[in-house]
Amino acid sequence: MNRNKIINEFKDAIRSENLKVTAQRLHILQNLMDNPNHRECEEIFQDLLQKGTIVSRATIYRTLDLAVKHGFARKMDIGEGKARYENRINETHHDHMVCTQCGKITEFVNNDIERIQREICSAKNYQLIKHSHQLFVICNECQSN
Amino acid sequence: MNRNKIINEFKDAIRSENLKVTAQRLHILQNLMDNPNHRECEEIFQDLLQKGTIVSRATIYRTLDLAVKHGFARKMDIGEGKARYENRINETHHDHMVCTQCGKITEFVNNDIERIQREICSAKNYQLIKHSHQLFVICNECQSN
DNA sequence: AATTACTTGAGAATCATTCTCAAAATAATT
DNA sequence: AATTATTTTGAGAATGATTCTCAAGTAATT
């Protein structure tokens, strides 16, 4: 299925850089693919640990960088002073809404916003490289508490 | 003029919390008001130092927090792993474009984006608290280099 | 001027992340 | 399968921004 295909693509990406396919790298990628959340390094570390796989945090960071570089993961920053990572299975571009009470992250996309961003840049002769857009909210559940 | 009025408002804000008006707090606020840039703590520290005023970094952080709390400053995070601060003289809400080459920061506002953000939230019954929106660009000047 | 309460600065602490380097593992070659 | 060359890993140190601690200093009040 799809997951194994992705793992193989990751192996190819590793080899394409003349790097080595290691058990640690595969564990990390698999763990990332099996989890839809937006997790920080520590959460991935603990999740692997609980499943009996010990991989150092340094290796997790290094492997996530590699995954990001090759399009398998996305690194995001919601202003917490630390990075979160999500897999890119079924990738469609999206931004995030973050509940300031419970931390829940919801994705959103809006084509008008995407277009306007491009217009703002071209009006100034700036070349748009990427953007970072988060809405900080109180989610429906937290409002009723 | 306007600057002195703001300084007086800051003094009032300090007193309103039963805190003390100190030379360090005033120096920091004045320095912030006299500079239109989006600066990190260290830049403010160095600028004060160069003008012959030594204030510890801890005090700069503490005072900027106070200024933010009372609406005299805005704290921003453009994903550098550190905060930047701008004054709120002539405050109008805006977001930022950051040149990935030279670091130049340009402000932008777009009412359609502001409205759409609210619509996205209300469609989910989320209450929008604030947002963070940056466009990472190559600015006109950097393109011609 | 005395009292009380808050502020300051120095340096330690914190926290996420990166770096260093020796030991271990992989890949390529025999 | 053994050898070799190269890369990877993990432990812990290093880094860098920011916060914390606490003794000494200062502002406000009486």
Coordinates of C-alpha atoms (C1' of nucleotides) in Angstrom, one line a residue:
Chain A
M1 CA 0.0 0.0 0.0
N2 CA 0.7 3.7 0.0
R3 CA 2.8 3.7 3.1
N4 CA 5.3 1.2 1.8
K5 CA 5.6 3.1 -1.4
I6 CA 6.5 6.2 0.5
I7 CA 9.1 4.3 2.6
N8 CA 10.6 3.1 -0.7
E9 CA 10.7 6.6 -2.0
F10 CA 12.4 7.7 1.1
K11 CA 15.0 5.0 0.7
D12 CA 15.6 6.3 -2.9
A13 CA 15.9 9.8 -1.6
I14 CA 18.5 8.7 0.9
R15 CA 20.5 6.9 -1.7
S16 CA 20.2 9.8 -4.1
E17 CA 22.4 11.7 -1.7
N18 CA 24.8 8.8 -1.2
L19 CA 23.6 8.5 2.3
K20 CA 22.9 5.2 4.1
V21 CA 19.6 3.6 4.7
T22 CA 19.6 2.9 8.5
A23 CA 17.1 1.3 10.9
Q24 CA 16.8 4.6 12.7
R25 CA 15.9 6.6 9.7
L26 CA 13.3 4.2 8.6
H27 CA 11.7 4.0 12.1
I28 CA 11.4 7.8 12.2
L29 CA 9.9 8.0 8.7
Q30 CA 7.5 5.2 9.4
N31 CA 6.4 6.8 12.7
L32 CA 5.9 10.1 10.9
M33 CA 3.8 8.5 8.2
D34 CA 1.6 6.6 10.7
N35 CA 0.7 9.7 12.7
P36 CA -1.4 12.6 11.3
N37 CA -0.5 15.0 14.0
H38 CA 1.6 18.1 14.1
R39 CA 4.3 16.9 16.6
E40 CA 7.4 18.2 18.1
C41 CA 10.6 16.2 18.3
E42 CA 10.0 15.2 21.9
E43 CA 6.6 13.7 21.0
I44 CA 8.1 11.6 18.3
F45 CA 10.9 10.5 20.6
Q46 CA 8.4 9.4 23.3
D47 CA 6.1 7.7 20.8
L48 CA 9.0 5.7 19.4
L49 CA 10.2 4.9 22.9
Q50 CA 6.8 3.6 23.9
K51 CA 6.9 1.3 20.9
G52 CA 10.3 0.0 22.0
T53 CA 12.4 1.9 19.6
I54 CA 15.1 4.1 21.1
V55 CA 16.4 6.7 18.7
S56 CA 18.3 9.8 20.0
R57 CA 16.8 13.2 19.7
A58 CA 19.7 14.3 17.6
T59 CA 19.0 11.6 15.1
I60 CA 15.3 12.5 15.1
Y61 CA 16.2 16.1 14.3
R62 CA 18.6 15.1 11.6
T63 CA 16.2 12.7 10.0
L64 CA 13.3 15.1 10.0
D65 CA 15.5 17.7 8.3
L66 CA 16.2 15.1 5.6
A67 CA 12.6 14.2 5.3
V68 CA 11.7 17.9 5.0
K69 CA 14.4 18.4 2.3
H70 CA 12.9 15.6 0.2
G71 CA 9.3 16.6 0.7
F72 CA 8.2 13.8 3.1
A73 CA 7.6 16.2 6.0
R74 CA 6.7 19.8 6.7
K75 CA 8.3 21.7 9.5
M76 CA 6.0 24.3 11.1
D77 CA 6.4 27.0 13.7
I78 CA 3.4 28.2 15.6
G79 CA 5.4 30.5 17.8
E80 CA 6.0 28.1 20.7
G81 CA 9.7 28.4 20.5
K82 CA 10.0 24.9 19.0
A83 CA 9.3 23.2 15.7
R84 CA 6.5 20.8 14.9
Y85 CA 6.5 18.3 12.0
E86 CA 3.7 16.8 10.0
N87 CA 3.8 14.2 7.2
R88 CA 2.9 15.1 3.7
I89 CA 0.7 12.1 2.8
N90 CA -2.2 13.4 0.7
E91 CA -0.3 16.7 0.6
T92 CA -2.4 19.7 -0.3
H93 CA -1.2 23.1 0.8
H94 CA -2.8 24.4 3.9
D95 CA -2.3 26.7 6.8
H96 CA -3.2 26.2 10.5
M97 CA -5.6 27.3 13.1
V98 CA -4.3 26.8 16.7
C99 CA -6.6 26.7 19.7
T100 CA -5.0 28.9 22.4
Q101 CA -6.7 26.9 25.1
C102 CA -6.3 23.2 24.2
G103 CA -3.7 23.4 21.5
K104 CA -5.7 21.6 18.9
I105 CA -4.5 22.3 15.4
T106 CA -7.0 22.5 12.5
E107 CA -6.0 23.0 8.9
F108 CA -7.5 25.5 6.5
V109 CA -7.0 26.5 2.9
N110 CA -8.4 29.5 1.2
N111 CA -7.7 30.2 -2.5
D112 CA -8.6 33.9 -2.2
I113 CA -6.0 34.4 0.5
E114 CA -3.4 32.5 -1.6
R115 CA -4.2 34.7 -4.6
I116 CA -4.1 38.0 -2.7
Q117 CA -0.8 37.1 -1.2
R118 CA 0.6 36.7 -4.7
E119 CA -0.9 40.0 -5.7
I120 CA 0.5 41.9 -2.7
C121 CA 4.0 40.7 -3.6
S122 CA 3.8 41.4 -7.3
A123 CA 2.5 44.9 -6.7
K124 CA 5.8 45.5 -4.9
N125 CA 7.9 43.5 -7.4
Y126 CA 8.7 41.1 -4.6
Q127 CA 9.1 37.5 -5.4
L128 CA 7.0 35.3 -3.0
I129 CA 9.0 32.4 -1.8
K130 CA 6.7 31.0 0.9
H131 CA 4.4 32.2 3.7
S132 CA 3.5 31.4 7.2
H133 CA -0.1 32.0 8.3
Q134 CA -1.7 31.0 11.6
L135 CA -5.0 31.8 13.1
F136 CA -5.0 31.6 16.9
V137 CA -8.5 30.8 18.1
I138 CA -10.7 29.4 20.8
C139 CA -12.1 26.3 19.2
N140 CA -15.8 25.3 19.4
E141 CA -15.1 22.7 22.2
C142 CA -13.2 25.1 24.4
Q143 CA -15.8 27.8 24.1
S144 CA -18.4 25.5 25.7
N145 CA -16.2 24.8 28.6
Chain B
M1 CA 5.0 66.5 20.9
N2 CA 3.6 63.1 20.4
R3 CA 6.6 61.3 21.8
N4 CA 6.4 63.0 25.2
K5 CA 2.7 62.3 25.3
I6 CA 3.4 58.6 24.8
I7 CA 6.1 58.6 27.5
N8 CA 3.6 60.1 29.9
E9 CA 1.0 57.5 29.0
F10 CA 3.6 54.9 29.7
K11 CA 4.3 56.4 33.1
D12 CA 0.6 56.2 33.8
A13 CA 0.5 52.6 32.7
I14 CA 3.3 51.8 35.0
R15 CA 1.6 53.5 37.9
S16 CA -1.7 51.9 37.1
E17 CA -0.1 48.6 38.0
N18 CA 1.5 50.0 41.2
L19 CA 4.9 49.6 39.6
K20 CA 7.7 52.2 39.7
V21 CA 8.8 54.6 37.1
T22 CA 12.5 54.0 36.7
A23 CA 15.2 55.5 34.5
Q24 CA 15.7 52.1 32.8
R25 CA 12.1 51.7 31.9
L26 CA 12.0 55.2 30.4
H27 CA 15.2 54.8 28.4
I28 CA 13.9 51.6 26.9
L29 CA 10.5 53.1 26.0
Q30 CA 12.1 56.2 24.5
N31 CA 14.5 54.1 22.5
L32 CA 11.6 52.0 21.2
M33 CA 9.6 55.1 20.2
D34 CA 12.6 56.7 18.4
N35 CA 13.2 53.8 16.2
P36 CA 10.8 52.5 13.6
N37 CA 12.5 49.2 13.1
H38 CA 11.6 45.6 14.1
R39 CA 14.4 44.9 16.5
E40 CA 15.4 42.1 18.7
C41 CA 16.5 42.6 22.3
E42 CA 20.1 42.5 21.5
E43 CA 19.8 45.4 18.9
I44 CA 18.0 47.5 21.5
F45 CA 20.6 46.7 24.0
Q46 CA 23.5 47.7 21.7
D47 CA 21.7 50.8 20.6
L48 CA 21.2 51.9 24.2
L49 CA 24.8 51.0 24.9
Q50 CA 26.1 53.1 22.0
K51 CA 24.1 56.0 23.4
G52 CA 25.8 55.6 26.7
T53 CA 22.9 53.9 28.5
I54 CA 23.6 50.5 30.0
V55 CA 20.5 48.5 30.8
S56 CA 20.7 44.7 31.3
R57 CA 19.1 42.4 28.8
A58 CA 16.9 41.0 31.5
T59 CA 15.4 44.5 32.1
I60 CA 15.0 45.1 28.4
Y61 CA 12.9 41.9 28.2
R62 CA 10.9 42.7 31.2
T63 CA 10.2 46.3 30.1
L64 CA 9.3 45.2 26.6
D65 CA 6.8 42.7 28.1
L66 CA 5.3 45.6 30.0
A67 CA 5.2 47.8 26.9
V68 CA 3.5 45.0 25.0
K69 CA 1.0 44.4 27.7
H70 CA -0.1 48.1 27.7
G71 CA -0.1 48.5 23.9
F72 CA 3.1 50.5 23.5
A73 CA 4.9 47.7 21.6
R74 CA 4.2 44.7 19.5
K75 CA 6.1 41.5 19.8
M76 CA 6.6 39.6 16.5
D77 CA 8.0 36.2 15.6
I78 CA 9.2 35.7 12.0
G79 CA 10.5 32.2 12.8
E80 CA 14.1 33.2 13.6
G81 CA 14.0 31.6 17.1
K82 CA 13.9 35.0 18.7
A83 CA 11.4 37.8 19.1
R84 CA 11.4 41.2 17.5
Y85 CA 9.7 44.3 18.8
E86 CA 8.2 47.4 17.1
N87 CA 6.6 50.4 18.5
R88 CA 3.0 51.2 18.0
I89 CA 3.2 54.9 17.1
N90 CA 0.6 55.5 14.4
E91 CA -0.6 52.0 15.0
T92 CA -2.6 50.5 12.2
H93 CA -2.8 46.7 12.1
H94 CA -0.4 45.2 9.6
D95 CA 1.4 42.0 8.8
H96 CA 4.9 41.6 7.5
M97 CA 6.9 40.6 4.4
V98 CA 10.4 39.4 5.2
C99 CA 13.1 39.3 2.6
T100 CA 14.9 36.0 2.9
Q101 CA 18.1 37.5 1.4
C102 CA 18.6 40.8 3.2
G103 CA 16.2 40.5 6.1
K104 CA 14.3 43.7 5.2
I105 CA 10.9 43.8 6.7
T106 CA 8.0 45.5 4.8
E107 CA 4.6 45.9 6.3
F108 CA 1.4 45.1 4.5
V109 CA -2.4 45.2 5.2
N110 CA -5.2 43.7 3.2
N111 CA -8.8 44.0 4.3
D112 CA -10.0 41.1 2.2
I113 CA -7.6 38.8 4.0
E114 CA -8.6 40.2 7.3
R115 CA -12.3 39.5 6.5
I116 CA -11.7 36.0 5.1
Q117 CA -9.8 35.1 8.2
R118 CA -12.9 36.0 10.3
E119 CA -15.1 34.1 7.9
I120 CA -13.0 30.9 8.1
C121 CA -13.2 31.0 11.9
S122 CA -16.9 31.7 12.1
A123 CA -17.7 28.9 9.6
K124 CA -16.2 26.5 12.2
N125 CA -17.6 28.3 15.2
Y126 CA -14.1 29.2 16.3
Q127 CA -13.4 32.5 17.9
L128 CA -10.6 34.3 16.3
I129 CA -8.2 35.7 18.9
K130 CA -5.3 36.9 16.8
H131 CA -3.3 35.8 13.7
S132 CA 0.3 35.6 12.6
H133 CA 0.9 36.1 8.9
Q134 CA 4.2 36.5 7.1
L135 CA 5.2 36.5 3.5
F136 CA 8.8 35.4 2.9
V137 CA 10.0 37.1 -0.3
I138 CA 13.0 38.2 -2.3
C139 CA 12.6 41.9 -2.3
N140 CA 13.0 44.1 -5.4
E141 CA 16.5 45.2 -4.5
C142 CA 17.8 41.6 -3.8
Q143 CA 16.4 40.4 -7.1
S144 CA 18.6 42.8 -9.1
N145 CA 21.7 41.7 -7.3
Chain C
dA1 C1' 14.6 60.4 57.0
dA2 C1' 12.5 56.0 57.6
dT3 C1' 9.8 52.3 55.9
dT4 C1' 8.0 49.4 52.5
dA5 C1' 7.7 47.5 48.2
dC6 C1' 9.4 47.1 43.7
dT7 C1' 13.4 46.9 40.4
dT8 C1' 17.8 45.9 38.9
dG9 C1' 21.8 43.3 37.3
dA10 C1' 24.8 39.3 37.5
dG11 C1' 24.9 35.1 36.6
dA12 C1' 22.6 30.7 36.9
dA13 C1' 18.9 28.0 34.8
dT14 C1' 16.0 26.5 31.1
dC15 C1' 14.8 24.7 26.8
dA16 C1' 15.0 23.5 22.0
dT17 C1' 18.3 22.6 18.9
dT18 C1' 22.9 21.8 17.0
dC19 C1' 27.6 20.2 17.4
dT20 C1' 31.5 17.1 18.4
dC21 C1' 33.7 13.0 18.2
dA22 C1' 34.5 8.2 19.2
dA23 C1' 32.3 3.9 18.5
dA24 C1' 29.1 1.4 15.6
dA25 C1' 26.9 0.4 11.3
dT26 C1' 26.3 0.3 6.2
dA27 C1' 27.8 -0.2 1.5
dA28 C1' 31.1 -1.4 -1.7
dT29 C1' 34.9 -4.2 -2.9
dT30 C1' 37.7 -8.1 -2.6
Chain D
dA1 C1' 32.6 -13.7 4.3
dA2 C1' 36.2 -10.5 5.3
dT3 C1' 38.1 -5.9 4.3
dT4 C1' 37.9 -1.2 3.6
dA5 C1' 36.0 3.3 3.2
dT6 C1' 32.5 6.2 4.5
dT7 C1' 28.6 7.4 7.0
dT8 C1' 25.8 7.4 11.1
dT9 C1' 24.8 7.3 15.7
dG10 C1' 24.4 8.6 20.6
dA11 C1' 26.1 10.9 24.6
dG12 C1' 26.9 14.8 26.3
dA13 C1' 28.8 19.4 25.6
dA14 C1' 27.7 23.7 23.3
dT15 C1' 24.7 27.3 21.8
dG16 C1' 21.6 31.1 21.9
dA17 C1' 17.4 33.3 23.4
dT18 C1' 15.0 34.0 27.2
dT19 C1' 13.7 33.6 32.1
dC20 C1' 14.7 33.1 36.8
dT21 C1' 16.9 34.0 41.4
dC22 C1' 18.3 36.9 44.9
dA23 C1' 21.0 40.4 47.1
dA24 C1' 21.7 45.1 46.7
dG25 C1' 19.7 49.4 45.1
dT26 C1' 15.9 52.7 44.2
dA27 C1' 11.2 54.8 44.1
dA28 C1' 7.2 56.0 46.6
dT29 C1' 4.9 57.0 50.8
dT30 C1' 4.6 58.4 55.4

